[in-house]
PDB file of C-alpha atoms in Angstrom:
ATOM      1  CA  MET A   1    -142.109  38.302  27.317  1.00 49.00           C
ATOM      2  CA  THR A   2    -142.151  35.087  29.458  1.00 46.00           C
ATOM      3  CA  THR A   3    -144.613  34.776  32.372  1.00 37.00           C
ATOM      4  CA  GLY A   4    -141.549  34.166  34.656  1.00 41.00           C
ATOM      5  CA  ASP A   5    -140.381  37.754  34.287  1.00 49.00           C
ATOM      6  CA  ALA A   6    -141.241  39.736  37.572  1.00 46.00           C
ATOM      7  CA  VAL A   7    -142.373  42.868  35.553  1.00 49.00           C
ATOM      8  CA  ASN A   8    -145.811  44.325  35.822  1.00 51.00           C
ATOM      9  CA  SER A   9    -146.517  45.564  32.325  1.00 53.00           C
ATOM     10  CA  THR A  10    -149.751  47.255  33.298  1.00 59.00           C
ATOM     11  CA  THR A  11    -147.949  49.777  35.553  1.00 74.00           C
ATOM     12  CA  MET A  12    -144.714  50.293  33.673  1.00 84.00           C
ATOM     13  CA  SER A  13    -143.837  52.051  30.478  1.00 90.00           C
ATOM     14  CA  LYS A  14    -142.349  50.123  27.713  1.00 92.00           C
ATOM     15  CA  SER A  15    -138.899  51.551  28.430  1.00 94.00           C
ATOM     16  CA  GLN A  16    -139.217  50.508  31.926  1.00 94.00           C
ATOM     17  CA  ILE A  17    -140.262  47.090  31.045  1.00 94.00           C
ATOM     18  CA  ALA A  18    -137.153  46.775  28.676  1.00 95.00           C
ATOM     19  CA  TYR A  19    -134.941  48.229  31.376  1.00 95.00           C
ATOM     20  CA  HIS A  20    -135.972  45.711  33.973  1.00 94.00           C
ATOM     21  CA  TRP A  21    -135.882  42.862  31.461  1.00 95.00           C
ATOM     22  CA  ILE A  22    -132.374  43.618  30.362  1.00 94.00           C
ATOM     23  CA  LYS A  23    -131.005  44.345  33.802  1.00 91.00           C
ATOM     24  CA  ALA A  24    -132.306  41.097  35.167  1.00 89.00           C
ATOM     25  CA  ARG A  25    -130.464  39.176  32.562  1.00 88.00           C
ATOM     26  CA  ILE A  26    -127.302  41.063  33.342  1.00 84.00           C
ATOM     27  CA  ASP A  27    -127.623  40.377  37.004  1.00 78.00           C
ATOM     28  CA  ASP A  28    -128.220  36.660  36.678  1.00 75.00           C
ATOM     29  CA  GLY A  29    -125.436  36.219  34.174  1.00 72.00           C
ATOM     30  CA  THR A  30    -127.547  35.454  31.137  1.00 79.00           C
ATOM     31  CA  PHE A  31    -126.087  38.550  29.482  1.00 83.00           C
ATOM     32  CA  SER A  32    -122.537  38.286  30.508  1.00 76.00           C
ATOM     33  CA  PRO A  33    -119.860  40.937  30.251  1.00 76.00           C
ATOM     34  CA  GLY A  34    -119.069  41.596  26.564  1.00 77.00           C
ATOM     35  CA  TYR A  35    -122.590  40.295  25.450  1.00 82.00           C
ATOM     36  CA  ARG A  36    -123.845  42.306  22.436  1.00 88.00           C
ATOM     37  CA  LEU A  37    -127.306  43.870  22.946  1.00 93.00           C
ATOM     38  CA  VAL A  38    -129.107  43.766  19.742  1.00 93.00           C
ATOM     39  CA  PHE A  39    -131.923  46.252  19.903  1.00 94.00           C
ATOM     40  CA  GLY A  40    -134.129  44.484  17.138  1.00 93.00           C
ATOM     41  CA  GLN A  41    -133.890  40.967  18.869  1.00 94.00           C
ATOM     42  CA  ILE A  42    -134.667  42.373  22.339  1.00 95.00           C
ATOM     43  CA  ALA A  43    -137.607  44.428  20.906  1.00 95.00           C
ATOM     44  CA  GLN A  44    -138.918  41.361  19.145  1.00 94.00           C
ATOM     45  CA  GLU A  45    -138.608  39.329  22.444  1.00 93.00           C
ATOM     46  CA  LEU A  46    -140.539  41.843  24.300  1.00 94.00           C
ATOM     47  CA  GLY A  47    -143.006  42.751  21.544  1.00 94.00           C
ATOM     48  CA  VAL A  48    -142.078  46.458  21.441  1.00 94.00           C
ATOM     49  CA  SER A  49    -140.321  48.737  18.957  1.00 95.00           C
ATOM     50  CA  THR A  50    -136.679  49.521  19.264  1.00 94.00           C
ATOM     51  CA  VAL A  51    -137.307  52.917  20.701  1.00 95.00           C
ATOM     52  CA  PRO A  52    -138.050  51.939  24.303  1.00 95.00           C
ATOM     53  CA  VAL A  53    -135.129  49.244  24.069  1.00 96.00           C
ATOM     54  CA  ARG A  54    -132.761  52.107  23.151  1.00 94.00           C
ATOM     55  CA  GLU A  55    -134.140  54.306  25.996  1.00 96.00           C
ATOM     56  CA  ALA A  56    -133.543  51.359  28.435  1.00 95.00           C
ATOM     57  CA  VAL A  57    -130.119  50.732  27.160  1.00 95.00           C
ATOM     58  CA  ARG A  58    -129.165  54.432  27.616  1.00 94.00           C
ATOM     59  CA  ARG A  59    -130.338  54.207  31.281  1.00 94.00           C
ATOM     60  CA  LEU A  60    -128.208  51.129  31.805  1.00 92.00           C
ATOM     61  CA  GLU A  61    -125.232  52.927  30.219  1.00 91.00           C
ATOM     62  CA  ALA A  62    -125.667  55.802  32.574  1.00 90.00           C
ATOM     63  CA  GLU A  63    -125.490  53.240  35.531  1.00 84.00           C
ATOM     64  CA  GLY A  64    -122.263  51.689  34.160  1.00 82.00           C
ATOM     65  CA  LEU A  65    -123.885  48.291  33.301  1.00 85.00           C
ATOM     66  CA  VAL A  66    -123.602  48.775  29.544  1.00 90.00           C
ATOM     67  CA  THR A  67    -121.068  50.352  27.174  1.00 87.00           C
ATOM     68  CA  TYR A  68    -121.423  51.678  23.672  1.00 86.00           C
ATOM     69  CA  GLU A  69    -118.729  51.576  21.188  1.00 80.00           C
ATOM     70  CA  HIS A  70    -118.744  52.867  17.561  1.00 81.00           C
ATOM     71  CA  ASN A  71    -119.080  50.042  14.994  1.00 79.00           C
ATOM     72  CA  ILE A  72    -119.667  47.578  17.763  1.00 79.00           C
ATOM     73  CA  GLY A  73    -122.852  48.901  19.442  1.00 88.00           C
ATOM     74  CA  ALA A  74    -124.140  48.253  23.004  1.00 91.00           C
ATOM     75  CA  GLN A  75    -122.446  45.592  25.153  1.00 89.00           C
ATOM     76  CA  VAL A  76    -122.713  44.526  28.762  1.00 87.00           C
ATOM     77  CA  ALA A  77    -119.960  46.396  30.470  1.00 82.00           C
ATOM     78  CA  MET A  78    -116.713  44.544  31.259  1.00 74.00           C
ATOM     79  CA  ALA A  79    -115.320  44.066  34.713  1.00 72.00           C
ATOM     80  CA  ASP A  80    -112.574  46.566  35.909  1.00 78.00           C
ATOM     81  CA  GLU A  81    -109.414  44.648  34.668  1.00 83.00           C
ATOM     82  CA  SER A  82    -107.132  45.570  37.530  1.00 89.00           C
ATOM     83  CA  ASP A  83    -109.798  44.488  40.128  1.00 88.00           C
ATOM     84  CA  TYR A  84    -110.341  41.247  38.452  1.00 89.00           C
ATOM     85  CA  GLN A  85    -106.669  40.572  38.142  1.00 93.00           C
ATOM     86  CA  HIS A  86    -105.939  41.310  41.810  1.00 94.00           C
ATOM     87  CA  THR A  87    -108.878  39.197  42.866  1.00 93.00           C
ATOM     88  CA  MET A  88    -107.869  36.271  40.903  1.00 95.00           C
ATOM     89  CA  GLN A  89    -104.242  36.491  42.039  1.00 97.00           C
ATOM     90  CA  THR A  90    -105.315  36.567  45.681  1.00 96.00           C
ATOM     91  CA  LEU A  91    -107.910  33.763  45.136  1.00 97.00           C
ATOM     92  CA  ALA A  92    -105.141  31.688  43.516  1.00 97.00           C
ATOM     93  CA  LEU A  93    -103.193  31.824  46.726  1.00 97.00           C
ATOM     94  CA  VAL A  94    -105.732  31.381  49.249  1.00 98.00           C
ATOM     95  CA  GLU A  95    -108.023  28.798  47.471  1.00 98.00           C
ATOM     96  CA  GLY A  96    -104.980  26.621  46.747  1.00 98.00           C
ATOM     97  CA  TYR A  97    -104.067  26.597  50.392  1.00 98.00           C
ATOM     98  CA  ALA A  98    -107.756  26.010  51.413  1.00 98.00           C
ATOM     99  CA  ALA A  99    -108.065  23.000  49.089  1.00 98.00           C
ATOM    100  CA  ALA A 100    -104.749  21.492  50.363  1.00 98.00           C
ATOM    101  CA  LEU A 101    -105.927  21.981  53.976  1.00 98.00           C
ATOM    102  CA  ALA A 102    -109.363  20.476  53.087  1.00 97.00           C
ATOM    103  CA  ALA A 103    -108.091  17.356  51.164  1.00 97.00           C
ATOM    104  CA  PRO A 104    -107.375  15.059  54.218  1.00 95.00           C
ATOM    105  CA  SER A 105    -110.802  15.470  55.660  1.00 92.00           C
ATOM    106  CA  LEU A 106    -112.820  15.714  52.403  1.00 96.00           C
ATOM    107  CA  PRO A 107    -115.675  13.046  52.574  1.00 96.00           C
ATOM    108  CA  GLY A 108    -115.761  10.464  49.889  1.00 95.00           C
ATOM    109  CA  GLU A 109    -119.369  11.707  49.031  1.00 97.00           C
ATOM    110  CA  ALA A 110    -117.980  15.201  48.575  1.00 97.00           C
ATOM    111  CA  LEU A 111    -115.231  13.894  46.153  1.00 97.00           C
ATOM    112  CA  ASP A 112    -118.005  11.943  44.350  1.00 98.00           C
ATOM    113  CA  GLU A 113    -120.039  15.218  44.057  1.00 98.00           C
ATOM    114  CA  ALA A 114    -117.076  17.059  42.604  1.00 98.00           C
ATOM    115  CA  LYS A 115    -116.583  14.352  39.973  1.00 98.00           C
ATOM    116  CA  ALA A 116    -120.208  14.511  38.995  1.00 98.00           C
ATOM    117  CA  LEU A 117    -120.133  18.397  38.773  1.00 98.00           C
ATOM    118  CA  ASN A 118    -117.033  18.055  36.369  1.00 98.00           C
ATOM    119  CA  ALA A 119    -118.914  15.466  34.309  1.00 98.00           C
ATOM    120  CA  GLU A 120    -121.713  18.117  34.044  1.00 97.00           C
ATOM    121  CA  LEU A 121    -119.200  20.713  33.095  1.00 97.00           C
ATOM    122  CA  THR A 122    -117.894  18.368  30.330  1.00 97.00           C
ATOM    123  CA  ALA A 123    -121.479  17.737  29.054  1.00 95.00           C
ATOM    124  CA  CYS A 124    -121.959  21.552  28.832  1.00 93.00           C
ATOM    125  CA  LEU A 125    -119.121  21.852  26.293  1.00 93.00           C
ATOM    126  CA  ASP A 126    -121.372  20.522  23.415  1.00 91.00           C
ATOM    127  CA  ASN A 127    -123.945  23.087  23.911  1.00 89.00           C
ATOM    128  CA  PHE A 128    -121.981  25.950  25.623  1.00 87.00           C
ATOM    129  CA  GLU A 129    -123.731  28.427  27.868  1.00 84.00           C
ATOM    130  CA  PRO A 130    -121.210  30.609  29.782  1.00 81.00           C
ATOM    131  CA  SER A 131    -123.595  31.488  32.605  1.00 78.00           C
ATOM    132  CA  ARG A 132    -124.484  27.747  33.399  1.00 86.00           C
ATOM    133  CA  PHE A 133    -120.771  26.760  32.998  1.00 91.00           C
ATOM    134  CA  THR A 134    -119.691  29.397  35.380  1.00 88.00           C
ATOM    135  CA  ALA A 135    -122.296  28.459  37.990  1.00 89.00           C
ATOM    136  CA  LEU A 136    -121.304  24.775  37.821  1.00 94.00           C
ATOM    137  CA  ASN A 137    -117.662  25.647  37.933  1.00 95.00           C
ATOM    138  CA  ARG A 138    -118.244  27.584  41.058  1.00 94.00           C
ATOM    139  CA  ASP A 139    -120.165  24.685  42.623  1.00 96.00           C
ATOM    140  CA  PHE A 140    -117.168  22.305  41.771  1.00 98.00           C
ATOM    141  CA  HIS A 141    -114.605  24.584  43.419  1.00 97.00           C
ATOM    142  CA  ARG A 142    -116.667  25.076  46.583  1.00 97.00           C
ATOM    143  CA  VAL A 143    -116.974  21.337  47.172  1.00 97.00           C
ATOM    144  CA  LEU A 144    -113.217  20.950  47.075  1.00 97.00           C
ATOM    145  CA  PHE A 145    -112.341  23.785  49.552  1.00 97.00           C
ATOM    146  CA  GLY A 146    -115.569  23.696  51.524  1.00 95.00           C
ATOM    147  CA  THR A 147    -114.236  21.456  54.333  1.00 95.00           C
ATOM    148  CA  CYS A 148    -111.169  23.742  55.020  1.00 97.00           C
ATOM    149  CA  PRO A 149    -110.610  23.434  58.720  1.00 97.00           C
ATOM    150  CA  ASN A 150    -109.141  26.977  59.027  1.00 98.00           C
ATOM    151  CA  PRO A 151    -112.280  29.416  59.191  1.00 97.00           C
ATOM    152  CA  GLN A 152    -110.128  32.506  58.369  1.00 97.00           C
ATOM    153  CA  VAL A 153    -108.786  30.915  55.235  1.00 98.00           C
ATOM    154  CA  LEU A 154    -112.190  29.775  54.302  1.00 97.00           C
ATOM    155  CA  ASP A 155    -113.510  33.257  54.795  1.00 96.00           C
ATOM    156  CA  LEU A 156    -110.912  34.690  52.573  1.00 96.00           C
ATOM    157  CA  VAL A 157    -111.767  32.308  49.830  1.00 97.00           C
ATOM    158  CA  ASN A 158    -115.475  32.983  49.964  1.00 94.00           C
ATOM    159  CA  ARG A 159    -114.888  36.656  49.905  1.00 93.00           C
ATOM    160  CA  GLY A 160    -112.763  36.196  46.851  1.00 93.00           C
ATOM    161  CA  TRP A 161    -115.621  34.266  45.117  1.00 92.00           C
ATOM    162  CA  ASN A 162    -118.191  36.786  46.151  1.00 86.00           C
ATOM    163  CA  ARG A 163    -116.011  39.568  44.773  1.00 85.00           C
ATOM    164  CA  LEU A 164    -115.708  37.829  41.512  1.00 83.00           C
ATOM    165  CA  ALA A 165    -119.537  37.479  41.398  1.00 76.00           C
ATOM    166  CA  GLY A 166    -119.963  41.267  41.994  1.00 66.00           C
ATOM    167  CA  LEU A 167    -117.473  41.936  39.118  1.00 70.00           C
ATOM    168  CA  ARG A 168    -120.108  39.992  36.907  1.00 61.00           C
ATOM    169  CA  THR A 169    -117.346  38.453  34.824  1.00 67.00           C
ATOM    170  CA  SER A 170    -116.372  35.056  33.460  1.00 71.00           C
ATOM    171  CA  THR A 171    -113.384  34.248  31.285  1.00 78.00           C
ATOM    172  CA  PHE A 172    -115.661  31.614  29.714  1.00 80.00           C
ATOM    173  CA  SER A 173    -117.853  34.290  28.293  1.00 73.00           C
ATOM    174  CA  PHE A 174    -114.946  35.768  26.284  1.00 71.00           C
ATOM    175  CA  VAL A 175    -112.745  32.699  25.585  1.00 81.00           C
ATOM    176  CA  PRO A 176    -115.007  29.691  25.418  1.00 78.00           C
ATOM    177  CA  GLY A 177    -112.002  27.546  24.569  1.00 88.00           C
ATOM    178  CA  ARG A 178    -110.785  27.925  28.241  1.00 93.00           C
ATOM    179  CA  ALA A 179    -113.694  25.879  29.396  1.00 94.00           C
ATOM    180  CA  HIS A 180    -112.328  22.830  27.650  1.00 95.00           C
ATOM    181  CA  GLU A 181    -108.930  23.345  29.284  1.00 96.00           C
ATOM    182  CA  SER A 182    -110.567  23.948  32.620  1.00 97.00           C
ATOM    183  CA  VAL A 183    -112.465  20.623  32.768  1.00 97.00           C
ATOM    184  CA  GLN A 184    -109.158  18.792  32.011  1.00 97.00           C
ATOM    185  CA  GLU A 185    -107.324  20.719  34.787  1.00 98.00           C
ATOM    186  CA  HIS A 186    -110.251  19.902  37.171  1.00 98.00           C
ATOM    187  CA  GLN A 187    -109.674  16.192  36.291  1.00 98.00           C
ATOM    188  CA  LYS A 188    -105.935  16.409  37.189  1.00 98.00           C
ATOM    189  CA  ILE A 189    -106.925  18.083  40.640  1.00 98.00           C
ATOM    190  CA  LEU A 190    -109.469  15.412  41.135  1.00 98.00           C
ATOM    191  CA  ASP A 191    -106.773  12.701  40.588  1.00 98.00           C
ATOM    192  CA  LEU A 192    -104.684  14.320  43.145  1.00 98.00           C
ATOM    193  CA  PHE A 193    -107.455  14.042  45.763  1.00 97.00           C
ATOM    194  CA  ASP A 194    -108.078  10.541  44.650  1.00 96.00           C
ATOM    195  CA  ARG A 195    -104.568   9.373  45.401  1.00 95.00           C
ATOM    196  CA  ASN A 196    -104.068  11.405  48.515  1.00 96.00           C
ATOM    197  CA  ALA A 197    -101.302  13.471  46.955  1.00 97.00           C
ATOM    198  CA  PRO A 198     -99.244  15.506  49.160  1.00 97.00           C
ATOM    199  CA  ALA A 199    -100.747  18.954  50.158  1.00 97.00           C
ATOM    200  CA  GLY A 200     -98.149  20.914  48.283  1.00 97.00           C
ATOM    201  CA  GLU A 201     -99.084  19.242  45.072  1.00 98.00           C
ATOM    202  CA  ILE A 202    -102.671  19.850  45.453  1.00 98.00           C
ATOM    203  CA  GLU A 203    -102.119  23.569  46.525  1.00 98.00           C
ATOM    204  CA  LEU A 204     -99.831  24.175  43.426  1.00 98.00           C
ATOM    205  CA  ALA A 205    -102.411  22.501  41.075  1.00 98.00           C
ATOM    206  CA  VAL A 206    -105.322  24.621  42.281  1.00 98.00           C
ATOM    207  CA  ARG A 207    -103.199  27.745  42.234  1.00 98.00           C
ATOM    208  CA  GLU A 208    -101.982  27.256  38.581  1.00 98.00           C
ATOM    209  CA  HIS A 209    -105.497  26.447  37.426  1.00 98.00           C
ATOM    210  CA  ARG A 210    -106.785  29.729  38.823  1.00 96.00           C
ATOM    211  CA  LEU A 211    -103.779  31.659  37.391  1.00 97.00           C
ATOM    212  CA  THR A 212    -104.059  30.085  34.043  1.00 97.00           C
ATOM    213  CA  THR A 213    -107.641  31.331  33.751  1.00 94.00           C
ATOM    214  CA  LEU A 214    -106.360  34.837  34.537  1.00 93.00           C
ATOM    215  CA  GLU A 215    -103.677  34.635  32.001  1.00 95.00           C
ATOM    216  CA  THR A 216    -106.255  33.483  29.361  1.00 93.00           C
ATOM    217  CA  PHE A 217    -108.336  36.506  30.191  1.00 88.00           C
ATOM    218  CA  LEU A 218    -105.375  38.867  30.024  1.00 90.00           C
ATOM    219  CA  ALA A 219    -104.246  37.428  26.705  1.00 90.00           C
ATOM    220  CA  TRP A 220    -107.712  38.002  25.356  1.00 83.00           C
ATOM    221  CA  ARG A 221    -107.823  41.599  26.522  1.00 80.00           C
ATOM    222  CA  HIS A 222    -104.263  42.369  25.179  1.00 84.00           C
ATOM    223  CA  PRO A 223    -103.650  40.252  22.122  1.00 81.00           C
TER     224      PRO A 223
END
């Protein structure tokens, strides 16, 4: 176990240590929804047998953070599909509008920051880590809608992003190929900002970008 883990092994049982170790990685996105929890690997990482790991996973299963399926094993629980779908549909509408409102007043340095973030996202594709990609993707979008002059619209967008974080899901975890498409769509959106495209074009591009991510997720869930 790494020294960075905030677990006091002198006062906790091995099962408690395993529980907090796994839960911390679920919470920070390292173990994203659908991630398979291999007892032997976790036990080796923690320097314990598989028994306390199994006990920890049962506790996490009781809390709804982990599911267990026959012939698959233990996995980090998926988001509620209908909640995710409704959140993404709403976010597509309000974020598209927020980005369109923000575009005229977006500082040049903010646009440069968005371009740099998309370059980082592109670099991530070669050694793909869903949690890092998801975090950078969130930063990219926040730069573009962050100067929205309508505080109520901005509040709705932030609520949508916070809800997604609470659902602990990322399409990039399930369908890594979506990440490649996403950075290309980002570039098209950046090009619209660069040429001061009409607000309607920006709004539509951002909305379609969001809805395409949702469609990819639904196609994965219902092949």
